[in-house]
Coordinates of C-alpha atoms in Angstrom, one line a residue:
M911 CA -0.2 -0.1 0.0
L912 CA 2.4 2.6 1.0
R913 CA 4.3 1.7 -2.1
S914 CA 1.7 2.1 -4.5
N915 CA 0.8 5.5 -2.9
A916 CA 4.6 6.8 -3.2
L917 CA 4.7 5.8 -7.5
P918 CA 2.2 8.8 -8.3
H919 CA 4.2 11.4 -5.9
A920 CA 7.6 10.4 -7.0
S921 CA 6.5 10.6 -10.9
K922 CA 5.2 13.9 -10.1
F923 CA 8.1 15.5 -8.2
V924 CA 10.1 14.0 -11.4
N925 CA 8.1 15.8 -14.0
E926 CA 8.5 18.8 -12.2
I927 CA 12.1 18.7 -11.9
R928 CA 12.5 18.0 -15.6
H929 CA 10.3 21.1 -16.1
Y930 CA 12.4 23.4 -14.1
A931 CA 15.5 21.8 -15.5
S932 CA 15.0 22.4 -19.0
Q933 CA 13.5 26.0 -18.4
A934 CA 16.8 26.5 -16.6
I935 CA 19.0 25.0 -19.5
N936 CA 17.2 27.0 -22.1
Q937 CA 17.5 30.3 -20.7
M938 CA 21.2 28.9 -20.0
L939 CA 21.5 28.7 -23.8
Q940 CA 19.6 31.9 -24.7
L941 CA 22.1 33.8 -22.5
Q942 CA 25.2 31.8 -24.5
H943 CA 23.5 32.9 -27.7
T944 CA 23.3 36.8 -26.9
E945 CA 26.8 36.8 -25.6
I946 CA 29.1 34.4 -27.9
C947 CA 28.1 32.9 -31.5
A948 CA 26.7 29.6 -31.2
D949 CA 27.8 28.4 -34.8
P950 CA 30.2 25.7 -34.5
P951 CA 34.0 26.3 -34.9
S952 CA 34.4 27.2 -38.3
R953 CA 38.2 28.4 -37.7
G954 CA 40.6 26.3 -35.5
L955 CA 44.2 27.2 -34.2
V956 CA 47.0 24.7 -33.1
L957 CA 49.8 26.1 -30.8
G958 CA 52.4 24.6 -28.8
V959 CA 53.4 24.4 -25.6
Y960 CA 56.6 22.8 -23.8
A961 CA 56.8 20.8 -20.8
D962 CA 58.7 18.1 -18.9
E963 CA 56.4 15.3 -19.3
D964 CA 57.7 13.3 -16.2
D965 CA 57.0 16.1 -14.0
K966 CA 53.2 16.8 -13.5
K967 CA 53.9 19.8 -11.7
D968 CA 55.2 21.3 -14.6
T969 CA 53.4 24.7 -15.5
G970 CA 54.7 24.7 -19.3
I971 CA 56.1 27.4 -21.5
L972 CA 54.0 28.1 -24.7
T973 CA 56.0 28.7 -28.0
P974 CA 56.8 31.9 -29.1
A975 CA 54.1 32.2 -31.3
G976 CA 51.3 31.0 -29.0
W977 CA 52.6 33.4 -26.0
K978 CA 51.8 36.3 -28.4
Y979 CA 48.1 34.8 -29.1
N980 CA 47.8 34.1 -25.6
I981 CA 48.8 38.1 -24.8
Q982 CA 47.1 39.9 -27.5
R983 CA 44.2 37.8 -27.9
T984 CA 43.1 36.5 -24.7
G985 CA 44.9 38.9 -22.2
G986 CA 46.7 36.2 -20.6
R987 CA 43.7 34.2 -19.7
M988 CA 44.3 31.1 -21.7
I989 CA 47.9 30.0 -20.5
E990 CA 45.5 30.1 -16.8
I991 CA 42.8 28.0 -18.2
L992 CA 45.4 25.5 -19.6
R993 CA 47.2 25.3 -16.2
M994 CA 43.9 25.0 -14.5
S995 CA 42.6 22.3 -16.9
G996 CA 45.4 19.6 -15.7
P997 CA 48.9 19.1 -16.1
M998 CA 50.5 20.0 -19.8
P999 CA 49.4 17.6 -22.6
K1000 CA 52.2 15.4 -23.3
R1001 CA 53.7 14.3 -26.4
G1002 CA 51.2 13.5 -29.3
E1003 CA 48.4 14.7 -27.0
A1004 CA 46.3 18.0 -27.7
R1005 CA 43.7 19.9 -25.5
L1006 CA 41.2 21.6 -27.1
L1007 CA 40.3 25.1 -25.4
F1008 CA 36.8 26.8 -26.8
A1009 CA 35.8 30.7 -27.0
Q1010 CA 39.2 32.3 -25.6
E1011 CA 39.5 35.5 -27.0
T1012 CA 38.1 38.3 -25.6
E1013 CA 35.9 39.5 -28.3
K1014 CA 32.6 38.7 -28.2
I1015 CA 32.3 36.5 -31.6
P1016 CA 36.2 35.1 -31.5
Y1017 CA 38.2 34.7 -34.4
Y1018 CA 39.4 31.4 -33.3
S1019 CA 36.4 29.6 -32.0
A1020 CA 38.5 26.4 -31.1
V1021 CA 42.0 26.5 -29.9
A1022 CA 44.5 23.4 -29.8
I1023 CA 47.3 23.2 -27.3
V1024 CA 49.4 20.5 -28.3
G1025 CA 52.5 19.2 -26.1
L1026 CA 56.1 19.3 -27.7
G1027 CA 57.7 17.9 -24.9
K1028 CA 61.0 19.3 -23.4
E1029 CA 62.5 22.2 -25.3
C1030 CA 66.1 20.3 -26.1
L1031 CA 64.8 17.3 -28.0
G1032 CA 66.5 16.7 -31.3
Y1033 CA 68.2 14.2 -32.7
N1034 CA 68.3 10.9 -30.6
P1035 CA 71.3 8.7 -31.8
Y1036 CA 69.8 5.4 -30.4
E1037 CA 66.6 5.8 -32.0
I1038 CA 67.8 7.1 -35.2
I1039 CA 64.9 9.6 -35.3
D1040 CA 64.9 13.4 -34.8
E1041 CA 62.4 13.5 -31.6
Q1042 CA 61.8 17.5 -32.0
K1043 CA 60.1 16.7 -35.8
E1044 CA 58.5 13.7 -34.9
T1045 CA 57.0 15.0 -31.8
I1046 CA 55.7 17.9 -34.2
R1047 CA 54.1 15.9 -36.7
R1048 CA 52.3 13.4 -33.7
S1049 CA 50.9 16.4 -31.8
V1050 CA 49.7 18.5 -34.6
A1051 CA 48.2 15.5 -36.4
K1052 CA 46.0 14.8 -33.0
A1053 CA 45.1 18.4 -32.3
C1054 CA 44.1 18.7 -36.3
M1055 CA 41.8 15.2 -36.3
D1056 CA 40.3 16.5 -33.2
L1057 CA 39.4 19.8 -34.8
A1058 CA 38.5 18.2 -37.8
L1059 CA 35.6 16.3 -35.7
L1060 CA 34.3 19.7 -34.7
N1061 CA 33.5 20.1 -38.5
T1062 CA 36.2 22.8 -38.6
D1063 CA 36.1 24.8 -41.8
R1064 CA 40.1 26.0 -41.4
I1065 CA 43.0 25.0 -39.3
E1066 CA 46.2 27.2 -39.0
V1067 CA 48.8 25.8 -37.6
E1068 CA 52.1 27.4 -36.4
S1069 CA 55.2 26.0 -37.2
C1070 CA 56.0 24.8 -33.1
G1071 CA 59.7 24.9 -34.1
H1072 CA 59.9 23.3 -37.7
A1073 CA 57.2 24.1 -40.3
E1074 CA 57.8 21.2 -42.7
S1075 CA 56.9 19.0 -39.7
A1076 CA 54.2 20.8 -38.7
A1077 CA 52.7 20.9 -42.3
E1078 CA 53.7 16.8 -42.5
G1079 CA 51.7 16.2 -39.4
A1080 CA 48.3 18.4 -40.2
G1081 CA 48.2 17.3 -43.7
L1082 CA 48.5 13.5 -43.0
G1083 CA 46.2 13.7 -40.1
V1084 CA 43.1 14.7 -41.5
W1085 CA 43.2 12.9 -44.4
A1086 CA 40.9 9.7 -44.7
Y1087 CA 39.7 7.4 -48.0
Q1088 CA 36.4 8.3 -48.7
E1089 CA 36.0 8.4 -52.1
L1090 CA 33.3 5.5 -52.0
R1091 CA 31.0 6.6 -49.0
R1092 CA 28.0 9.1 -49.4
K1093 CA 29.0 12.6 -48.8
K1094 CA 26.7 12.9 -46.1
D1095 CA 28.9 10.5 -43.9
R1096 CA 32.2 11.8 -45.1
I1097 CA 34.2 13.1 -42.5
A1098 CA 35.3 16.8 -42.8
V1099 CA 38.5 17.7 -44.0
P1100 CA 39.4 21.3 -43.4
T1101 CA 41.9 23.3 -45.1
I1102 CA 45.3 23.7 -43.6
D1103 CA 47.2 26.9 -43.5
L1104 CA 50.3 28.4 -41.5
Y1105 CA 49.3 30.6 -38.6
T1106 CA 51.8 33.9 -38.5
T1107 CA 51.9 37.1 -37.3
K1108 CA 53.0 40.7 -38.4
D1109 CA 56.4 40.7 -35.9
E1110 CA 57.3 36.9 -36.7
I1111 CA 59.7 35.6 -39.3
C1112 CA 57.3 32.4 -40.9
D1113 CA 59.1 29.6 -42.8
I1114 CA 56.2 29.4 -45.6
E1115 CA 58.4 27.6 -48.2
G1116 CA 59.1 24.9 -45.5
F1117 CA 55.4 24.7 -44.9
R1118 CA 55.1 24.3 -48.2
I1119 CA 57.3 21.5 -48.9
G1120 CA 55.8 19.5 -45.9
L1121 CA 52.5 19.7 -47.2
Q1122 CA 54.2 18.5 -50.6
K1123 CA 55.6 15.6 -48.7
A1124 CA 52.0 14.9 -47.1
S1125 CA 50.0 15.0 -50.2
A1126 CA 52.5 12.6 -51.7
Q1127 CA 52.1 10.2 -49.3
N1128 CA 48.4 10.5 -49.3
L1129 CA 48.5 9.8 -52.8
T1130 CA 50.2 6.6 -51.9
R1131 CA 47.7 5.9 -49.6
Q1132 CA 45.1 6.4 -52.0
L1133 CA 46.1 4.2 -54.4
Q1134 CA 46.5 1.6 -51.5
E1135 CA 43.2 1.5 -50.9
M1136 CA 41.3 1.4 -54.0
P1137 CA 39.7 -1.7 -54.4
A1138 CA 41.4 -4.4 -57.0
N1139 CA 38.2 -4.8 -58.9
I1140 CA 38.6 -0.9 -59.9
L1141 CA 41.9 -0.1 -59.5
T1142 CA 43.3 -2.7 -62.4
P1143 CA 46.9 -2.8 -63.9
T1144 CA 44.8 -0.5 -66.7
A1145 CA 43.0 1.9 -64.3
F1146 CA 46.3 2.2 -62.8
A1147 CA 47.9 3.0 -65.7
Q1148 CA 45.1 5.7 -66.6
N1149 CA 45.0 7.1 -62.8
V1150 CA 48.8 7.4 -63.2
V1151 CA 48.2 9.7 -66.7
E1152 CA 46.0 11.9 -65.3
V1153 CA 48.0 12.8 -62.2
L1154 CA 51.5 13.0 -63.4
C1155 CA 50.9 14.4 -67.0
K1156 CA 49.8 17.6 -65.1
S1157 CA 52.5 17.6 -62.8
G1158 CA 55.4 17.8 -65.7
V1159 CA 56.1 14.1 -66.0
N1160 CA 56.1 11.9 -69.2
V1161 CA 54.3 8.7 -69.0
E1162 CA 55.1 5.9 -71.4
V1163 CA 52.4 3.3 -71.6
K1164 CA 53.7 -0.2 -72.9
V1165 CA 51.5 -3.3 -73.5
E1166 CA 52.0 -6.5 -73.3
G1167 CA 53.5 -6.8 -77.1
W1168 CA 56.4 -4.8 -76.2
A1169 CA 57.2 -7.0 -72.7
E1170 CA 57.2 -10.1 -75.0
S1171 CA 59.9 -7.7 -77.5
Q1172 CA 61.9 -7.0 -74.4
V1173 CA 61.8 -10.6 -73.4
M1174 CA 60.3 -10.0 -69.9
N1175 CA 59.1 -13.7 -69.6
A1176 CA 59.5 -13.7 -65.8
F1177 CA 57.2 -10.6 -65.7
L1178 CA 54.8 -11.7 -68.4
S1179 CA 54.5 -15.5 -66.5
V1180 CA 52.8 -14.0 -63.5
G1181 CA 50.5 -11.8 -65.4
K1182 CA 49.4 -14.2 -67.8
A1183 CA 46.3 -16.0 -65.8
S1184 CA 44.2 -12.8 -65.3
C1185 CA 41.9 -11.4 -68.0
E1186 CA 43.4 -8.0 -67.2
P1187 CA 46.3 -7.7 -69.8
P1188 CA 50.1 -6.7 -68.1
I1189 CA 51.0 -3.0 -68.5
F1190 CA 54.6 -1.7 -68.2
L1191 CA 54.9 2.1 -67.3
E1192 CA 57.8 4.0 -68.2
L1193 CA 58.1 7.3 -66.1
S1194 CA 60.7 10.4 -67.0
Y1195 CA 61.1 13.2 -65.5
Y1196 CA 64.0 15.9 -66.5
G1197 CA 64.9 18.9 -63.5
T1198 CA 68.2 19.2 -64.6
S1199 CA 70.4 18.8 -68.1
A1200 CA 69.2 15.7 -70.1
N1201 CA 72.9 14.6 -70.3
E1202 CA 72.8 14.0 -66.4
R1203 CA 72.8 10.3 -65.8
P1204 CA 69.1 9.6 -63.7
I1205 CA 68.2 8.2 -60.8
V1206 CA 66.1 5.2 -61.4
L1207 CA 63.0 4.2 -59.2
I1208 CA 61.5 0.8 -59.8
G1209 CA 58.5 0.2 -58.1
Q1210 CA 56.6 -3.4 -57.9
G1211 CA 53.0 -3.1 -59.1
I1212 CA 50.7 -6.0 -58.5
T1213 CA 47.4 -4.7 -57.9
Y1214 CA 46.3 -8.0 -56.7
D1215 CA 48.0 -11.0 -55.4
C1216 CA 45.9 -13.8 -54.3
G1217 CA 49.1 -16.1 -54.7
G1218 CA 48.8 -17.9 -57.7
L1219 CA 48.0 -21.9 -57.7
C1220 CA 49.7 -21.4 -54.0
L1221 CA 46.7 -19.4 -53.0
K1222 CA 47.4 -17.6 -49.9
R1223 CA 46.0 -17.3 -46.4
K1224 CA 42.1 -15.2 -46.0
E1225 CA 43.7 -12.7 -43.6
K1226 CA 46.6 -12.1 -46.5
L1227 CA 44.1 -12.1 -49.0
Y1228 CA 42.2 -9.0 -47.8
V1229 CA 45.0 -6.3 -47.7
M1230 CA 46.9 -8.0 -51.0
R1231 CA 45.0 -5.2 -53.1
G1232 CA 47.9 -2.8 -51.2
D1233 CA 50.5 -5.3 -53.0
M1234 CA 51.0 -2.4 -55.7
T1235 CA 52.7 -0.4 -52.8
G1236 CA 55.8 0.2 -54.5
A1237 CA 54.2 1.4 -57.8
A1238 CA 51.9 3.9 -55.7
V1239 CA 54.9 5.1 -53.7
V1240 CA 57.6 5.8 -57.2
V1241 CA 54.5 7.6 -58.9
A1242 CA 53.8 9.7 -55.6
A1243 CA 57.3 10.6 -55.5
C1244 CA 57.6 11.6 -58.9
R1245 CA 54.9 14.0 -58.6
A1246 CA 56.3 15.6 -55.4
I1247 CA 59.7 15.8 -57.2
A1248 CA 58.3 17.7 -60.0
A1249 CA 56.4 19.8 -58.0
L1250 CA 59.2 20.7 -55.9
R1251 CA 61.4 21.0 -58.8
L1252 CA 64.2 19.4 -57.8
P1253 CA 67.4 19.6 -59.9
V1254 CA 67.5 16.0 -60.7
N1255 CA 66.7 13.1 -63.7
I1256 CA 64.3 10.7 -62.7
R1257 CA 63.2 7.5 -64.3
G1258 CA 60.1 5.3 -63.0
L1259 CA 59.5 1.7 -64.2
I1260 CA 56.2 0.6 -63.3
P1261 CA 55.3 -3.3 -64.2
L1262 CA 51.6 -3.6 -63.2
C1263 CA 49.8 -7.4 -63.5
E1264 CA 47.5 -9.4 -61.7
N1265 CA 48.7 -12.7 -59.6
V1266 CA 45.5 -14.7 -59.7
M1267 CA 44.3 -18.0 -60.4
G1268 CA 43.0 -19.5 -63.8
C1269 CA 43.1 -22.0 -66.4
N1270 CA 46.7 -20.4 -67.6
S1271 CA 48.4 -19.7 -64.3
F1272 CA 51.9 -20.1 -63.7
R1273 CA 52.5 -23.6 -61.9
S1274 CA 55.0 -24.6 -59.0
G1275 CA 58.0 -26.1 -60.8
D1276 CA 57.9 -24.2 -64.4
T1277 CA 61.1 -22.3 -65.0
V1278 CA 61.5 -19.1 -67.3
K1279 CA 64.1 -17.6 -69.1
C1280 CA 65.0 -13.7 -68.7
M1281 CA 66.4 -11.4 -71.2
N1282 CA 70.0 -12.1 -69.5
G1283 CA 69.9 -15.7 -69.9
K1284 CA 69.4 -16.5 -66.6
H1285 CA 66.7 -19.5 -66.0
I1286 CA 64.7 -19.1 -63.0
K1287 CA 62.9 -21.6 -61.4
V1288 CA 59.5 -20.9 -59.8
Q1289 CA 59.1 -23.0 -56.4
G1290 CA 56.0 -21.2 -55.0
T1291 CA 53.6 -18.9 -57.2
D1292 CA 53.2 -16.6 -54.1
H1293 CA 56.3 -15.4 -54.7
E1294 CA 55.8 -13.9 -57.5
D1295 CA 57.0 -10.4 -56.5
V1296 CA 61.0 -10.8 -57.4
L1297 CA 60.0 -12.0 -60.8
V1298 CA 58.1 -8.8 -61.8
L1299 CA 61.2 -7.0 -60.1
A1300 CA 63.6 -9.0 -62.1
D1301 CA 63.0 -8.1 -65.4
T1302 CA 62.6 -4.6 -64.7
L1303 CA 66.1 -4.4 -62.9
L1304 CA 67.6 -6.0 -66.3
Y1305 CA 65.7 -3.3 -68.1
A1306 CA 66.9 -0.5 -65.6
Q1307 CA 70.6 -0.9 -67.3
N1308 CA 69.2 0.5 -70.2
F1309 CA 69.4 3.8 -69.1
C1310 CA 73.0 3.9 -67.4
P1311 CA 71.7 5.0 -63.8
K1312 CA 73.4 6.6 -61.3
C1313 CA 71.6 4.3 -58.8
I1314 CA 68.9 2.0 -59.0
V1315 CA 66.3 1.8 -56.0
D1316 CA 63.2 -0.4 -56.1
I1317 CA 60.5 -0.6 -53.8
G1318 CA 58.2 -3.7 -53.5
T1319 CA 56.6 -6.0 -51.1
T1320 CA 58.7 -9.8 -51.3
S1321 CA 58.1 -11.1 -47.8
W1322 CA 55.6 -11.0 -45.1
S1323 CA 58.0 -12.2 -43.2
M1324 CA 59.1 -8.9 -42.6
H1325 CA 56.1 -8.0 -40.0
H1326 CA 57.7 -10.7 -37.4
T1327 CA 61.2 -8.8 -38.0
L1328 CA 60.7 -5.3 -37.8
G1329 CA 56.6 -4.9 -37.3
E1330 CA 56.0 -1.2 -38.2
A1331 CA 58.5 0.4 -37.1
A1332 CA 60.9 0.6 -40.1
C1333 CA 61.0 -0.4 -43.7
G1334 CA 63.9 -3.0 -44.3
V1335 CA 66.8 -1.8 -46.8
F1336 CA 69.1 -4.1 -48.5
T1337 CA 72.1 -2.3 -50.8
N1338 CA 75.6 -3.0 -52.2
S1339 CA 76.3 0.8 -51.4
E1340 CA 77.3 2.2 -48.3
I1341 CA 76.9 5.7 -49.7
L1342 CA 73.5 4.8 -50.6
W1343 CA 72.4 3.3 -47.0
Q1344 CA 73.8 6.3 -45.7
Q1345 CA 71.9 8.7 -47.3
I1346 CA 68.4 6.5 -46.7
K1347 CA 69.2 6.2 -43.5
H1348 CA 69.6 10.3 -42.6
A1349 CA 66.8 10.7 -45.1
S1350 CA 64.4 8.7 -42.7
M1351 CA 66.0 10.1 -39.4
H1352 CA 64.3 13.8 -40.9
T1353 CA 61.0 11.9 -41.9
G1354 CA 60.7 9.8 -39.0
D1355 CA 59.7 6.9 -41.2
R1356 CA 62.5 5.0 -40.6
V1357 CA 64.6 2.1 -42.3
W1358 CA 66.6 -0.3 -41.0
R1359 CA 69.5 -2.5 -42.9
L1360 CA 69.4 -6.2 -43.3
P1361 CA 72.4 -8.4 -44.2
L1362 CA 72.9 -8.8 -48.2
W1363 CA 75.4 -11.9 -47.7
N1364 CA 76.6 -14.3 -50.2
Y1365 CA 75.3 -17.1 -47.8
Y1366 CA 72.0 -15.9 -48.8
T1367 CA 72.8 -15.8 -52.6
T1368 CA 73.8 -19.5 -52.1
Q1369 CA 70.5 -20.4 -51.0
V1370 CA 69.1 -19.1 -54.0
T1371 CA 71.4 -20.2 -56.5
S1372 CA 72.2 -23.8 -55.5
G1373 CA 69.7 -25.5 -57.5
M1374 CA 70.8 -28.2 -60.1
S1375 CA 67.8 -27.5 -62.5
A1376 CA 68.2 -23.7 -63.0
D1377 CA 70.5 -20.7 -62.2
V1378 CA 68.4 -18.9 -60.0
Q1379 CA 65.3 -20.0 -57.6
N1380 CA 62.6 -17.7 -56.3
F1381 CA 62.2 -19.0 -52.8
G1382 CA 65.6 -20.8 -52.0
I1383 CA 66.9 -23.5 -49.7
G1384 CA 66.7 -23.6 -46.3
R1385 CA 64.8 -21.8 -43.5
G1386 CA 64.2 -18.6 -42.2
G1387 CA 65.9 -15.4 -44.1
K1388 CA 63.3 -15.3 -46.4
P1389 CA 63.6 -11.3 -47.0
C1390 CA 67.2 -11.9 -47.2
K1391 CA 67.0 -14.7 -49.6
A1392 CA 64.2 -12.3 -51.9
A1393 CA 67.2 -9.7 -51.8
A1394 CA 69.9 -11.9 -52.7
F1395 CA 67.5 -13.1 -55.8
L1396 CA 67.3 -9.7 -56.9
R1397 CA 70.9 -8.8 -56.7
E1398 CA 71.3 -11.4 -59.1
F1399 CA 69.7 -9.3 -61.9
V1400 CA 71.9 -6.1 -60.6
P1401 CA 74.9 -6.9 -62.9
C1402 CA 76.9 -3.5 -61.7
G1403 CA 75.8 -0.1 -60.3
Q1404 CA 74.9 1.0 -57.2
W1405 CA 71.4 -0.5 -56.1
M1406 CA 69.1 -0.4 -53.4
H1407 CA 66.2 -2.6 -52.3
I1408 CA 63.1 -1.0 -49.7
E1409 CA 61.0 -3.7 -48.7
A1410 CA 57.9 -2.4 -47.4
S1411 CA 55.7 -5.1 -47.1
N1412 CA 55.5 -4.7 -43.0
V1413 CA 54.7 -1.1 -43.1
M1414 CA 52.0 -1.3 -46.0
T1415 CA 49.2 -1.4 -43.3
T1416 CA 48.9 0.4 -40.4
K1417 CA 46.7 -0.4 -37.0
G1418 CA 46.5 3.3 -36.3
T1419 CA 47.8 3.2 -33.1
C1420 CA 51.7 3.5 -33.7
F1421 CA 51.7 6.9 -35.2
E1422 CA 49.2 9.4 -34.3
Y1423 CA 49.5 11.3 -38.1
L1424 CA 48.1 8.0 -39.8
R1425 CA 44.5 6.3 -39.2
A1426 CA 44.0 2.4 -39.5
G1427 CA 44.3 1.2 -43.0
M1428 CA 47.2 1.8 -45.7
A1429 CA 50.0 3.7 -44.5
G1430 CA 51.7 5.0 -47.6
R1431 CA 54.7 4.7 -46.8
P1432 CA 57.9 4.8 -47.0
T1433 CA 57.1 7.8 -49.8
R1434 CA 58.4 11.1 -47.7
T1435 CA 61.6 8.8 -46.9
L1436 CA 62.2 8.2 -50.5
I1437 CA 61.3 12.1 -51.3
E1438 CA 63.9 13.3 -48.9
F1439 CA 66.7 10.7 -49.9
I1440 CA 66.3 11.9 -53.6
A1441 CA 66.6 15.6 -52.1
Q1442 CA 69.3 14.4 -50.4
T1443 CA 71.5 12.8 -53.2
I1444 CA 71.7 16.9 -54.7
C1445 CA 72.6 18.3 -51.3
R1446 CA 75.8 18.0 -49.0
D1447 CA 76.8 17.3 -45.6
T1448 CA 73.4 15.8 -44.8
A1449 CA 74.4 13.8 -41.8
P1450 CA 72.7 14.6 -38.8
K1451 CA 74.5 16.6 -36.2
F1452 CA 74.6 16.4 -32.3
P1453 CA 73.8 19.3 -30.2
A1454 CA 76.8 21.4 -29.5
K1455 CA 78.4 21.0 -26.1
E1456 CA 78.6 24.1 -23.9
K1457 CA 82.0 25.5 -23.1

């Protein structure tokens, strides 16, 4: 009885509370609407703060640009609110503050304060990375991604000490592959610009270079993400023509008959099972005298790889649309090199085909003859990557190159070796290794050198029935054996193989500036490597000791 009588009174009381609360909330909203513009933030600003991550009581020091904004626009209010909101943001973190400016309608309705760590960050010889630049990328990317969720139309980013890295982080962070989604379901992609003040010297050129590098890596990611039924070898060639011809890069599309005339039997054997004809692309960029020897870039272009008759496992099949990572990296790098007008000659070679099952599939145990007369025994059709690269390496000798750099995804075992931390590098030149190492230190997209010993050469050449085997004998060392196989088709000159299978995809947790999916690596490192080949004294500098 008591419970039944109490229920009507309780419900009546709750209704009165709701009615009063709704009136109070409406009054608050009306008051806020009259004082501050209630529209969603259309402009965002990213500023930095230095603080010791190990000291939670560190009150932080704003960057020069941040301090000027704090004094001139907020009257010192921003730093006070930042300190009251908790410990300073750490590296890779951002804290959003709203309506900080003293004006009734603020110019920047949302301000993101990013953690930059200690002021003394720089080159770390143990990590082989410039920690300051990587911190800027990670933190700025996190801030831009948070601001983009607020449907911000435009984001201005301060240099945070290095304008190029800030632009890279912002450009990479806001990008997402959304071409196949309805427009209403797409994530907003804001415009990125450099934040400057009247009295400040700004590095506009560095910011532009950073945006170009980020745009190049995003192009790689876009090509990688496109489904294999849409991005066939023919469609890939059409996309390359549209993208590069506007940039001043010449594109020659060569068909199956041309490959037959060049005796590219290894390349043709991989693609003969598919109804999509194989295509060979030749890219040319002349940034200096035509008499200057070019750098030859080779990109593996298998637009889908099921493994042929040696079918891959289903978890691999899902991402094998990205087996053309090398080709995408070369295309994006050529566009960036042309946009930056680097004084270097580039020749890009891209063999395009599909490795699928069919009535005409090449088989384990088959033997093919290459243009240099060597016979290759096919031990497994799921190791076809080295076959398409072998013929292309031989063809590259026709251009008398300064050096040859090939990028491929030849061994899934790299996932167990290096994870997402770095690409594997195999080279016969100490000079090329030092240049690519220094380039990766600047970009944060690191590389690691793996052995190219005669031990592995013996394992791929010891078969009695053919000169070379595409898999080799013995257990383990699969990436090294793949590189040793490729070296058999580089008769002379400086050569480097970049193994990118382990960095083809990312889970979205290792690098704040890359969403989960295809990663687009190592595009920025390759661009920086080519830029450093035309510069002197590119070795990293250690901080000068105080006297």
